[in-house]
CSV table of C-alpha atoms and ligand atoms in Angstrom, one decimal:
chain,number,residue,atom,x,y,z
A,1,MET,CA,-12.8,11.4,-28.5
A,2,LYS,CA,-15.9,9.3,-28.1
A,3,ARG,CA,-19.1,10.7,-29.7
A,4,SER,CA,-21.4,7.8,-29.1
A,5,VAL,CA,-21.6,4.8,-26.8
A,6,GLU,CA,-20.8,2.6,-29.8
A,7,ASP,CA,-17.4,4.3,-30.0
A,8,LEU,CA,-16.3,2.8,-26.7
A,9,ALA,CA,-13.7,0.0,-27.0
A,10,ILE,CA,-15.8,-2.2,-24.8
A,11,PHE,CA,-18.5,-2.2,-27.5
A,12,GLY,CA,-16.0,-2.6,-30.4
A,13,GLY,CA,-14.7,1.0,-30.8
A,14,THR,CA,-11.0,2.0,-31.0
A,15,ARG,CA,-9.0,2.0,-27.7
A,16,THR,CA,-8.0,5.4,-26.4
A,17,PHE,CA,-4.6,4.1,-25.3
A,18,ALA,CA,-2.7,1.7,-27.6
A,19,GLU,CA,-0.4,0.8,-24.6
A,20,ASP,CA,-2.0,0.1,-21.3
A,21,LYS,CA,-1.8,2.7,-18.5
A,22,HIS,CA,-1.3,1.0,-15.2
A,23,VAL,CA,-1.8,1.9,-11.6
A,24,GLY,CA,1.6,1.0,-10.2
A,25,ARG,CA,3.7,1.6,-13.3
A,26,PRO,CA,7.2,1.9,-11.7
A,27,ASN,CA,8.8,5.3,-11.0
A,28,LEU,CA,12.3,5.0,-12.3
A,29,GLY,CA,15.3,7.1,-11.3
A,30,ASP,CA,18.6,7.8,-13.2
A,31,ARG,CA,19.4,4.7,-15.3
A,32,ALA,CA,23.1,5.6,-15.7
A,33,ALA,CA,23.5,6.1,-12.0
A,34,PHE,CA,22.0,2.6,-11.4
A,35,HIS,CA,24.3,1.0,-14.0
A,36,LYS,CA,27.3,2.7,-12.2
A,37,LYS,CA,26.2,1.2,-8.9
A,38,ILE,CA,25.8,-2.2,-10.5
A,39,ASP,CA,29.3,-2.0,-12.0
A,40,GLU,CA,30.6,-1.2,-8.5
A,41,ILE,CA,28.8,-4.2,-7.1
A,42,PHE,CA,30.4,-6.4,-9.8
A,43,ASP,CA,33.9,-4.9,-9.0
A,44,ARG,CA,33.4,-5.7,-5.3
A,45,VAL,CA,32.0,-9.1,-5.9
A,46,TRP,CA,29.8,-8.6,-2.9
A,47,LEU,CA,26.2,-9.3,-3.8
A,48,THR,CA,24.2,-9.7,-0.6
A,49,ASN,CA,24.5,-10.4,3.2
A,50,ASP,CA,24.8,-7.0,4.8
A,51,GLY,CA,26.8,-5.5,1.9
A,52,PRO,CA,27.9,-1.8,1.6
A,53,VAL,CA,25.1,-0.7,-0.6
A,54,VAL,CA,22.5,-2.2,1.8
A,55,ARG,CA,24.3,-0.4,4.6
A,56,GLU,CA,24.2,2.9,2.7
A,57,LEU,CA,20.5,2.4,2.0
A,58,GLU,CA,19.8,1.8,5.7
A,59,ALA,CA,21.7,4.9,6.7
A,60,ARG,CA,19.7,6.9,4.1
A,61,ILE,CA,16.4,5.5,5.4
A,62,ALA,CA,17.3,6.3,9.0
A,63,ASN,CA,18.3,9.8,7.9
A,64,ILE,CA,15.0,10.4,6.0
A,65,THR,CA,12.7,8.9,8.7
A,66,GLY,CA,14.7,10.0,11.7
A,67,ALA,CA,14.5,6.4,13.1
A,68,ARG,CA,17.4,5.2,15.2
A,69,HIS,CA,17.4,1.9,13.3
A,70,ALA,CA,16.5,1.0,9.7
A,71,LEU,CA,16.8,-2.6,8.4
A,72,ALA,CA,16.4,-3.3,4.7
A,73,VAL,CA,14.5,-6.5,4.0
A,74,CYS,CA,13.4,-8.5,1.0
A,75,ASN,CA,9.8,-7.2,1.0
A,76,ALA,CA,7.4,-5.6,3.4
A,77,THR,CA,5.3,-8.8,4.0
A,78,VAL,CA,8.3,-10.6,5.4
A,79,GLY,CA,9.2,-7.4,7.2
A,80,LEU,CA,5.9,-7.5,9.0
A,81,GLU,CA,6.4,-11.2,9.8
A,82,LEU,CA,9.8,-10.4,11.3
A,83,VAL,CA,8.4,-7.6,13.5
A,84,ALA,CA,5.6,-9.9,14.8
A,85,HIS,CA,8.3,-12.5,15.8
A,86,GLY,CA,10.6,-9.8,17.1
A,87,LEU,CA,7.9,-8.4,19.4
A,88,GLU,CA,7.0,-11.9,20.5
A,89,LEU,CA,3.4,-11.4,19.7
A,90,SER,CA,0.8,-14.1,20.5
A,91,GLY,CA,-3.0,-14.5,20.2
A,92,GLU,CA,-4.8,-11.8,18.3
A,93,VAL,CA,-3.8,-8.7,16.4
A,94,VAL,CA,-6.3,-6.0,15.6
A,95,LEU,CA,-5.9,-4.7,12.1
A,96,PRO,CA,-8.1,-2.9,9.4
A,97,ALA,CA,-10.0,-5.0,6.9
A,98,TRP,CA,-9.4,-2.2,4.4
A,99,THR,CA,-5.8,-2.9,3.6
A,100,PHE,CA,-3.8,-5.0,1.2
A,101,VAL,CA,-4.2,-8.6,2.2
A,102,ALA,CA,-0.5,-9.0,3.0
A,103,THR,CA,-1.1,-7.0,6.2
A,104,ALA,CA,-3.4,-9.8,7.5
A,105,HIS,CA,-1.5,-12.7,5.8
A,106,ALA,CA,1.8,-11.7,7.5
A,107,MET,CA,0.2,-12.0,10.9
A,108,ARG,CA,-1.6,-15.3,10.0
A,109,TRP,CA,1.6,-16.7,8.5
A,110,VAL,CA,3.4,-16.5,11.8
A,111,GLY,CA,0.5,-18.1,13.7
A,112,LEU,CA,-1.4,-15.0,15.0
A,113,THR,CA,-5.1,-14.4,14.5
A,114,PRO,CA,-5.9,-11.3,12.5
A,115,VAL,CA,-9.0,-9.6,14.0
A,116,PHE,CA,-10.5,-7.3,11.4
A,117,SER,CA,-11.8,-3.9,12.3
A,118,ASP,CA,-13.9,-1.6,10.3
A,119,VAL,CA,-12.3,1.7,9.1
A,120,GLU,CA,-13.3,5.3,9.2
A,121,ARG,CA,-15.4,6.1,6.1
A,122,SER,CA,-13.8,9.5,5.5
A,123,THR,CA,-10.1,8.5,5.9
A,124,HIS,CA,-10.2,4.8,5.0
A,125,HIS,CA,-8.0,4.3,8.1
A,126,LEU,CA,-8.3,2.2,11.3
A,127,SER,CA,-9.2,4.7,14.0
A,128,ALA,CA,-8.5,4.2,17.7
A,129,GLU,CA,-12.2,4.2,18.5
A,130,LEU,CA,-12.9,1.3,16.0
A,131,ALA,CA,-9.8,-0.6,17.0
A,132,ALA,CA,-10.8,-0.4,20.7
A,133,ARG,CA,-14.0,-2.3,19.9
A,134,ARG,CA,-12.1,-5.3,18.7
A,135,ILE,CA,-9.6,-5.6,21.6
A,136,THR,CA,-10.1,-8.8,23.7
A,137,PRO,CA,-8.1,-10.4,26.5
A,138,ARG,CA,-6.2,-12.3,23.7
A,139,THR,CA,-5.1,-9.1,21.9
A,140,THR,CA,-1.3,-8.5,22.0
A,141,ALA,CA,-1.0,-5.8,19.2
A,142,ILE,CA,-2.6,-3.3,17.0
A,143,LEU,CA,-1.4,-3.2,13.4
A,144,ALA,CA,-2.6,-0.1,11.5
A,145,THR,CA,-1.9,0.8,7.9
A,146,HIS,CA,-1.0,4.3,6.6
A,147,LEU,CA,-3.1,4.0,3.5
A,148,TRP,CA,-2.6,5.8,0.2
A,149,GLY,CA,0.5,7.7,1.4
A,150,GLU,CA,-1.4,9.4,4.3
A,151,PRO,CA,-0.7,8.8,7.9
A,152,CYS,CA,-3.3,7.3,10.2
A,153,ASP,CA,-4.1,8.9,13.6
A,154,VAL,CA,-0.8,7.9,15.2
A,155,ASP,CA,-1.4,9.8,18.4
A,156,ALA,CA,-4.8,8.3,19.2
A,157,LEU,CA,-3.6,4.8,18.3
A,158,THR,CA,-0.5,5.3,20.4
A,159,ALA,CA,-2.6,6.3,23.4
A,160,LEU,CA,-4.9,3.3,22.8
A,161,ALA,CA,-2.0,0.8,22.6
A,162,LYS,CA,-0.5,2.3,25.8
A,163,LYS,CA,-3.8,2.1,27.7
A,164,HIS,CA,-4.2,-1.6,26.9
A,165,ARG,CA,-0.4,-2.4,27.1
A,166,LEU,CA,-0.4,-3.5,23.5
A,167,LYS,CA,2.4,-3.4,20.9
A,168,LEU,CA,1.7,-1.0,18.1
A,169,ILE,CA,3.0,-1.7,14.5
A,170,PHE,CA,2.4,0.5,11.4
A,171,ASP,CA,2.2,-1.0,8.0
A,172,ALA,CA,3.8,1.9,6.2
A,173,ALA,CA,4.0,0.1,2.8
A,174,HIS,CA,2.5,3.3,1.1
A,175,ALA,CA,4.1,5.9,3.3
A,176,PHE,CA,7.7,6.4,2.5
A,177,GLY,CA,8.5,10.1,2.4
A,178,VAL,CA,5.3,10.9,4.4
A,179,GLY,CA,5.1,12.8,7.6
A,180,VAL,CA,2.8,13.9,10.4
A,181,GLY,CA,3.5,17.6,10.9
A,182,GLN,CA,7.3,17.8,11.0
A,183,ARG,CA,7.8,14.2,12.1
A,184,PRO,CA,8.3,11.6,9.4
A,185,ILE,CA,6.6,8.2,9.3
A,186,GLY,CA,9.1,5.7,10.5
A,187,THR,CA,9.3,6.6,14.2
A,188,PHE,CA,5.8,5.8,15.4
A,189,GLY,CA,4.7,2.7,17.4
A,190,ASP,CA,7.1,-0.1,18.2
A,191,ALA,CA,8.1,-0.5,14.5
A,192,GLU,CA,7.0,0.7,11.0
A,193,VAL,CA,7.4,-1.4,7.9
A,194,PHE,CA,7.8,0.2,4.4
A,195,SER,CA,7.5,-1.5,1.0
A,196,PHE,CA,9.8,-0.8,-1.9
A,197,HIS,CA,7.9,-3.1,-4.3
A,198,GLY,CA,8.1,-2.2,-8.0
A,199,THR,CA,4.7,-0.4,-7.8
A,200,LYS,CA,5.6,1.7,-4.8
A,201,PHE,CA,6.5,5.4,-4.5
A,202,VAL,CA,10.2,4.4,-4.2
A,203,ASN,CA,11.0,0.9,-5.4
A,204,SER,CA,14.0,-1.5,-5.1
A,205,PHE,CA,12.4,-4.0,-7.6
A,206,GLU,CA,11.2,-6.0,-4.5
A,207,GLY,CA,12.1,-4.8,-1.0
A,208,GLY,CA,11.2,-3.1,2.1
A,209,ALA,CA,12.5,-1.7,5.4
A,210,ILE,CA,11.7,-1.9,9.1
A,211,THR,CA,12.3,1.2,11.2
A,212,THR,CA,12.3,1.3,15.0
A,213,ASN,CA,13.7,3.3,17.9
A,214,ASP,CA,13.8,0.2,20.0
A,215,ASP,CA,17.5,-0.9,20.3
A,216,GLU,CA,16.7,-4.4,21.6
A,217,LEU,CA,14.1,-5.1,18.9
A,218,ALA,CA,16.5,-3.9,16.2
A,219,ARG,CA,19.2,-6.2,17.5
A,220,ARG,CA,16.8,-9.2,17.4
A,221,LEU,CA,15.5,-8.2,13.9
A,222,ARG,CA,19.0,-8.1,12.5
A,223,LEU,CA,19.7,-11.6,13.8
A,224,MET,CA,16.4,-13.0,12.6
A,225,ARG,CA,16.8,-11.4,9.1
A,226,ASN,CA,19.9,-13.7,8.5
A,227,PHE,CA,18.9,-17.1,10.0
A,228,GLY,CA,19.9,-15.9,13.5
A,229,PHE,CA,23.6,-15.7,12.6
A,230,ALA,CA,25.8,-13.4,14.7
A,231,GLY,CA,29.0,-14.6,13.0
A,232,PHE,CA,30.5,-17.6,11.4
A,233,ASP,CA,28.9,-20.7,12.8
A,234,LEU,CA,27.2,-18.7,15.6
A,235,VAL,CA,23.4,-18.8,15.6
A,236,LEU,CA,21.8,-16.9,18.5
A,237,HIS,CA,18.2,-16.8,17.4
A,238,LEU,CA,15.5,-18.4,15.4
A,239,GLY,CA,15.7,-16.7,12.0
A,240,THR,CA,14.7,-16.7,8.4
A,241,ASN,CA,16.1,-15.3,5.2
A,242,ALA,CA,14.7,-11.8,4.9
A,243,LYS,CA,17.8,-10.1,3.5
A,244,MET,CA,17.8,-7.4,0.8
A,245,HIS,CA,20.5,-7.8,-1.9
A,246,GLU,CA,22.9,-5.2,-3.2
A,247,ALA,CA,21.2,-4.6,-6.6
A,248,SER,CA,17.9,-3.9,-4.9
A,249,ALA,CA,19.6,-1.5,-2.5
A,250,ALA,CA,21.2,0.2,-5.5
A,251,MET,CA,17.8,0.6,-7.1
A,252,ALA,CA,16.3,2.1,-4.0
A,253,LEU,CA,19.1,4.6,-3.5
A,254,VAL,CA,18.9,5.8,-7.1
A,255,ASN,CA,15.1,6.1,-6.8
A,256,MET,CA,15.4,7.9,-3.5
A,257,ASP,CA,17.6,10.5,-5.3
A,258,ALA,CA,14.6,11.2,-7.5
A,259,MET,CA,11.9,11.3,-4.8
A,260,GLY,CA,11.3,15.0,-5.3
A,261,VAL,CA,10.6,14.4,-9.0
A,262,PHE,CA,8.3,11.5,-8.3
A,263,MET,CA,6.5,13.5,-5.6
A,264,THR,CA,6.0,16.5,-7.9
A,265,ALA,CA,4.7,14.3,-10.7
A,266,ASN,CA,2.2,12.7,-8.4
A,267,ARG,CA,1.0,16.0,-7.0
A,268,VAL,CA,0.6,17.6,-10.4
A,269,ASN,CA,-1.3,14.4,-11.6
A,270,LEU,CA,-3.6,14.6,-8.6
A,271,GLU,CA,-4.3,18.2,-9.2
A,272,THR,CA,-5.0,17.5,-12.8
A,273,TYR,CA,-7.5,14.8,-11.9
A,274,GLN,CA,-9.1,17.0,-9.3
A,275,GLN,CA,-9.7,19.8,-11.7
A,276,ALA,CA,-10.9,17.7,-14.5
A,277,LEU,CA,-13.3,15.6,-12.4
A,278,ALA,CA,-14.6,18.5,-10.2
A,279,ASP,CA,-17.9,18.8,-12.0
A,280,VAL,CA,-18.5,15.1,-12.7
A,281,PRO,CA,-21.4,14.1,-10.5
A,282,GLY,CA,-20.9,11.1,-8.2
A,283,VAL,CA,-17.1,10.8,-8.8
A,284,ARG,CA,-15.2,12.1,-5.8
A,285,LEU,CA,-11.5,12.2,-5.4
A,286,ARG,CA,-10.0,11.7,-1.9
A,287,ARG,CA,-8.0,14.7,-0.9
A,288,PRO,CA,-4.9,14.3,1.2
A,289,SER,CA,-5.7,15.8,4.6
A,290,GLY,CA,-3.8,17.0,7.7
A,291,ASN,CA,-0.4,18.6,8.0
A,292,GLY,CA,2.9,17.2,6.9
A,293,GLN,CA,4.5,15.7,3.8
A,294,ARG,CA,2.5,13.4,1.4
A,295,ASN,CA,3.8,11.3,-1.5
A,296,PHE,CA,0.5,11.4,-3.4
A,297,GLN,CA,1.2,7.8,-4.4
A,298,TYR,CA,-2.4,6.8,-5.2
A,299,VAL,CA,-5.2,8.7,-6.9
A,300,VAL,CA,-8.3,7.3,-5.1
A,301,ALA,CA,-11.7,8.0,-6.5
A,302,GLU,CA,-15.0,7.0,-5.1
A,303,VAL,CA,-18.0,6.4,-7.3
A,304,ASP,CA,-21.5,6.9,-5.9
A,305,GLU,CA,-23.8,5.1,-8.3
A,306,ALA,CA,-26.9,6.9,-7.0
A,307,LEU,CA,-25.4,10.0,-8.5
A,308,THR,CA,-23.5,8.7,-11.5
A,309,GLY,CA,-26.3,6.4,-12.7
A,310,VAL,CA,-23.6,3.9,-13.6
A,311,SER,CA,-21.7,1.5,-11.3
A,312,ARG,CA,-18.1,1.7,-10.3
A,313,ASP,CA,-17.7,-1.7,-12.0
A,314,ASP,CA,-19.1,-0.5,-15.3
A,315,ILE,CA,-16.8,2.5,-15.3
A,316,LEU,CA,-13.9,0.2,-14.5
A,317,ALA,CA,-14.8,-2.2,-17.3
A,318,VAL,CA,-15.1,0.7,-19.8
A,319,LEU,CA,-11.7,2.2,-18.7
A,320,GLN,CA,-9.9,-1.2,-18.8
A,321,ALA,CA,-11.2,-1.8,-22.4
A,322,GLU,CA,-9.7,1.6,-23.3
A,323,GLY,CA,-6.3,0.7,-21.9
A,324,VAL,CA,-6.7,2.4,-18.5
A,325,ILE,CA,-6.0,-0.4,-16.1
A,326,ALA,CA,-7.6,1.3,-13.1
A,327,ARG,CA,-8.0,-0.9,-10.0
A,328,ARG,CA,-10.4,-1.6,-7.1
A,329,TYR,CA,-7.7,-1.9,-4.4
A,330,PHE,CA,-8.5,-3.5,-1.9
A,331,TYR,CA,-11.8,-5.0,-3.0
A,332,PRO,CA,-13.5,-6.9,-1.6
A,333,GLY,CA,-11.7,-6.2,1.7
A,334,ALA,CA,-9.2,-8.6,3.4
A,335,HIS,CA,-11.9,-10.1,5.5
A,336,ARG,CA,-13.7,-11.3,2.4
A,337,MET,CA,-10.6,-13.1,1.1
A,338,GLU,CA,-9.5,-16.6,2.0
A,339,PRO,CA,-8.8,-17.9,4.5
A,340,TYR,CA,-10.7,-15.3,6.4
A,341,VAL,CA,-13.9,-15.3,4.5
A,342,SER,CA,-14.5,-18.9,5.3
A,343,GLU,CA,-14.3,-18.1,9.0
A,344,GLU,CA,-16.8,-16.0,11.0
A,345,GLN,CA,-16.3,-12.3,10.4
A,346,PRO,CA,-18.2,-9.3,11.7
A,347,SER,CA,-20.2,-7.1,9.4
A,348,LEU,CA,-17.9,-4.1,8.5
A,349,PRO,CA,-20.3,-1.6,6.8
A,350,MET,CA,-17.7,1.2,6.2
A,351,THR,CA,-15.2,-1.2,4.6
A,352,GLU,CA,-17.9,-2.7,2.4
A,353,GLU,CA,-19.2,0.7,1.3
A,354,ILE,CA,-15.6,1.8,0.4
A,355,ALA,CA,-15.0,-1.6,-1.4
A,356,ALA,CA,-18.1,-1.0,-3.5
A,357,GLN,CA,-17.1,2.5,-4.5
A,358,VAL,CA,-13.3,2.8,-4.7
A,359,LEU,CA,-11.6,3.3,-8.0
A,360,ILE,CA,-7.8,3.7,-8.1
A,361,LEU,CA,-6.6,5.7,-11.1
A,362,PRO,CA,-3.2,5.6,-12.8
A,363,THR,CA,-0.6,8.1,-11.7
A,364,GLY,CA,3.2,8.3,-11.2
A,365,THR,CA,5.8,9.5,-13.7
A,366,ALA,CA,4.4,7.3,-16.5
A,367,MET,CA,1.3,9.5,-16.6
A,368,SER,CA,1.3,12.9,-18.3
A,369,PRO,CA,-1.4,15.6,-17.8
A,370,VAL,CA,-2.5,14.9,-21.4
A,371,ASP,CA,-3.0,11.2,-20.5
A,372,ILE,CA,-4.9,12.2,-17.4
A,373,CYS,CA,-7.2,14.4,-19.4
A,374,LEU,CA,-7.9,11.5,-21.8
A,375,VAL,CA,-8.8,9.3,-18.7
A,376,THR,CA,-11.0,12.0,-17.2
A,377,ASP,CA,-12.8,12.6,-20.6
A,378,LEU,CA,-13.6,8.9,-20.6
A,379,ILE,CA,-15.0,9.0,-17.1
A,380,ARG,CA,-17.0,12.1,-17.9
A,381,PHE,CA,-18.4,10.4,-21.0
A,382,VAL,CA,-19.3,7.2,-19.1
A,383,VAL,CA,-21.2,9.2,-16.4
A,384,ALA,CA,-22.9,11.3,-19.1
A,385,HIS,CA,-24.1,8.1,-20.8
A,386,GLY,CA,-24.4,6.0,-17.6
A,387,PRO,CA,-27.9,4.4,-18.1
A,388,ALA,CA,-27.2,3.5,-21.8
A,389,ILE,CA,-23.9,1.9,-20.9
A,390,ALA,CA,-25.3,0.0,-17.9
A,391,ALA,CA,-28.2,-1.2,-20.1
A,392,ALA,CA,-25.8,-2.3,-22.9
A,393,ARG,CA,-23.7,-4.2,-20.4
A,394,GLY,CA,-26.8,-5.6,-18.6
A,395,SER,CA,-25.0,-5.0,-15.3
A,396,GLY,CA,-25.8,-4.2,-11.6
A,397,ALA,CA,-23.4,-2.8,-9.0
A,398,ALA,CA,-21.0,-4.9,-6.9
A,399,ALA,CA,-22.5,-8.1,-8.2
A,400,HIS,CA,-19.4,-10.2,-7.5
A,401,MET,CA,-18.9,-9.7,-3.8
A,402,PRO,CA,-18.0,-13.0,-2.3
A,403,PRO,CA,-20.4,-14.1,0.5
A,404,LEU,CA,-19.5,-13.4,4.1
A,405,ARG,CA,-20.1,-15.8,7.0
A,406,LEU,CA,-21.5,-13.7,9.8
A,407,PRO,CA,-21.3,-14.7,13.5
A,408,ARG,CA,-24.3,-16.6,14.7
A,409,SER,CA,-26.5,-14.4,16.9
B,1,T4K,N1,0.9,-3.6,3.0
B,1,T4K,C1,0.3,-2.8,2.1
B,1,T4K,C2,-0.7,-1.8,2.5
B,1,T4K,C3,0.5,-3.0,0.7
B,1,T4K,O1,-0.1,-2.3,-0.2
B,1,T4K,C4,1.5,-4.0,0.3
B,1,T4K,C5,1.8,-4.2,-1.1
B,1,T4K,C6,2.1,-4.7,1.3
B,1,T4K,C7,1.8,-4.5,2.7
B,1,T4K,C8,3.2,-5.8,1.0
B,1,T4K,O2,4.3,-5.2,0.4
B,1,T4K,P1,5.4,-6.1,-0.4
B,1,T4K,O3,5.5,-7.4,0.4
B,1,T4K,O4,4.9,-6.3,-1.8
B,1,T4K,O5,6.6,-5.3,-0.3
B,1,T4K,C9,0.5,-4.9,-5.9
B,1,T4K,C10,1.9,-5.2,-5.3
B,1,T4K,O6,2.4,-6.5,-5.6
B,1,T4K,C11,1.9,-5.0,-3.8
B,1,T4K,O7,3.3,-4.9,-3.5
B,1,T4K,C12,1.1,-3.8,-3.4
B,1,T4K,N2,1.1,-3.7,-2.0
B,1,T4K,C13,-0.3,-3.9,-3.9
B,1,T4K,C14,-1.1,-2.6,-3.5
B,1,T4K,O8,-0.2,-3.9,-5.3
B,1,T4K,P2,-0.9,-6.2,-7.6
B,1,T4K,O9,-0.8,-7.7,-7.8
B,1,T4K,O10,-2.2,-5.6,-7.7
B,1,T4K,O11,0.0,-5.4,-8.5
B,1,T4K,P3,1.0,-5.8,-9.6
B,1,T4K,O12,2.3,-6.3,-9.0
B,1,T4K,O13,0.3,-6.7,-10.6
B,1,T4K,O14,1.3,-4.4,-10.4
B,1,T4K,C15,0.2,-3.6,-10.8
B,1,T4K,C16,0.4,-3.1,-12.2
B,1,T4K,O15,1.6,-2.3,-12.2
B,1,T4K,C17,0.6,-4.2,-13.2
B,1,T4K,O16,-0.6,-4.7,-13.6
B,1,T4K,C18,1.5,-3.6,-14.2
B,1,T4K,C19,2.2,-2.5,-13.5
B,1,T4K,N3,3.6,-3.0,-13.2
B,1,T4K,C20,3.9,-3.7,-12.2
B,1,T4K,C21,5.2,-4.2,-11.9
B,1,T4K,C22,5.5,-5.0,-10.7
B,1,T4K,C23,4.6,-2.6,-14.1
B,1,T4K,O17,4.3,-1.9,-15.1
B,1,T4K,N4,5.9,-3.0,-13.9
B,1,T4K,C24,6.2,-3.8,-12.8
B,1,T4K,O18,7.4,-4.1,-12.7
B,1,T4K,O19,-0.2,-6.0,-6.2
């Protein structure tokens, strides 16, 4: 418990947490069940290349999402690249600036031009209205991200893509186990791409999956995932190595068995944060909105410095010194990262406002309600002593935003 500003670890006091509390600490399922699956893999001596565990995982993903086809891949970034190739995209792809940089990098990596759009202030999502403003004669696809385990406006985006005859892809890296009403994420657009990276709701160490209802696309993606091979010595397509291996698939299956436990832990954590921060001025938690299943994977706070009297970055610095490794995902916005920031970019005011305010707090099975109360006590303390802390740190808000090259008028 901090009594004075000098008690804060950032000014030499004792850390609240001896061991760091991370955003993205992996959720882990049953260890014995995983070991058993690994033993079976050893016994079969079949480690990768469309093995039985990968097939079992694909069947499970198809079952959970309701998609006709599910393809396990080595990670979501390569999954997005594969989809871009599979859909034979060219020219420009409209995507949100407020997303993990991999969304844009995957398009750029395969020779496409990511065209950044602003996002809705309230949802953090690419909306159809905003995406429409960025469509040009060179646009061949829209790539929208379901951020923070919440679906974006799939119906409006589907209508927009249809109207302009564009392909529609969803970056569903955060959205495994999420639904729109009764319909799970995994069946929208031409394809959706999940991530099973270690930090994700369900992890396979590294990994991902593509889901689609398009039979021809699925056929091509399967070839492309394995160098284009259709059999011994038979290459039918340009391809790469995007395969998931058996140990990753085993990890994903074991973790999928524990999805209910992970979801409950995340929901309880979010409720604990919400209750504890409800009366802290200027610190607002995003609340999952709409109907359907959520995985509550991220606890997303926004800090309004005009009300807190202390910047988001000062709060972050204090928390990190105390062992709370909160994050600013996806600061400063993909459009402000290389190579994009060195090119002309539009001004994206909503993205930049979110980037200046967002603070992602640790959740998942590694966080207990007691841990969360310690975190929220710290935030409450920092806000209560905002001016003193800001003065002691000699800081101003968002001082480190990289410059943006705007189009010449
Ligand atoms: N689209 C979106 C919207 C995404 O968010 C992502 C990935 C992708 C696409 C691409 O998906 P993949 O190609 O990765 O499948 C992380 C992850 O590396 C990245 O997967 C994720 N999004 C992004 C939001 O976060 P970092 O560099 O900030 O996190 P990292 O890996 O350093 O982990 C964060 C913290 O978690 C660590 O400081 C400590 C803790 N941690 C992490 C790992 C991996 C552990 O305690 N144990 C671990 O094993 O990017």
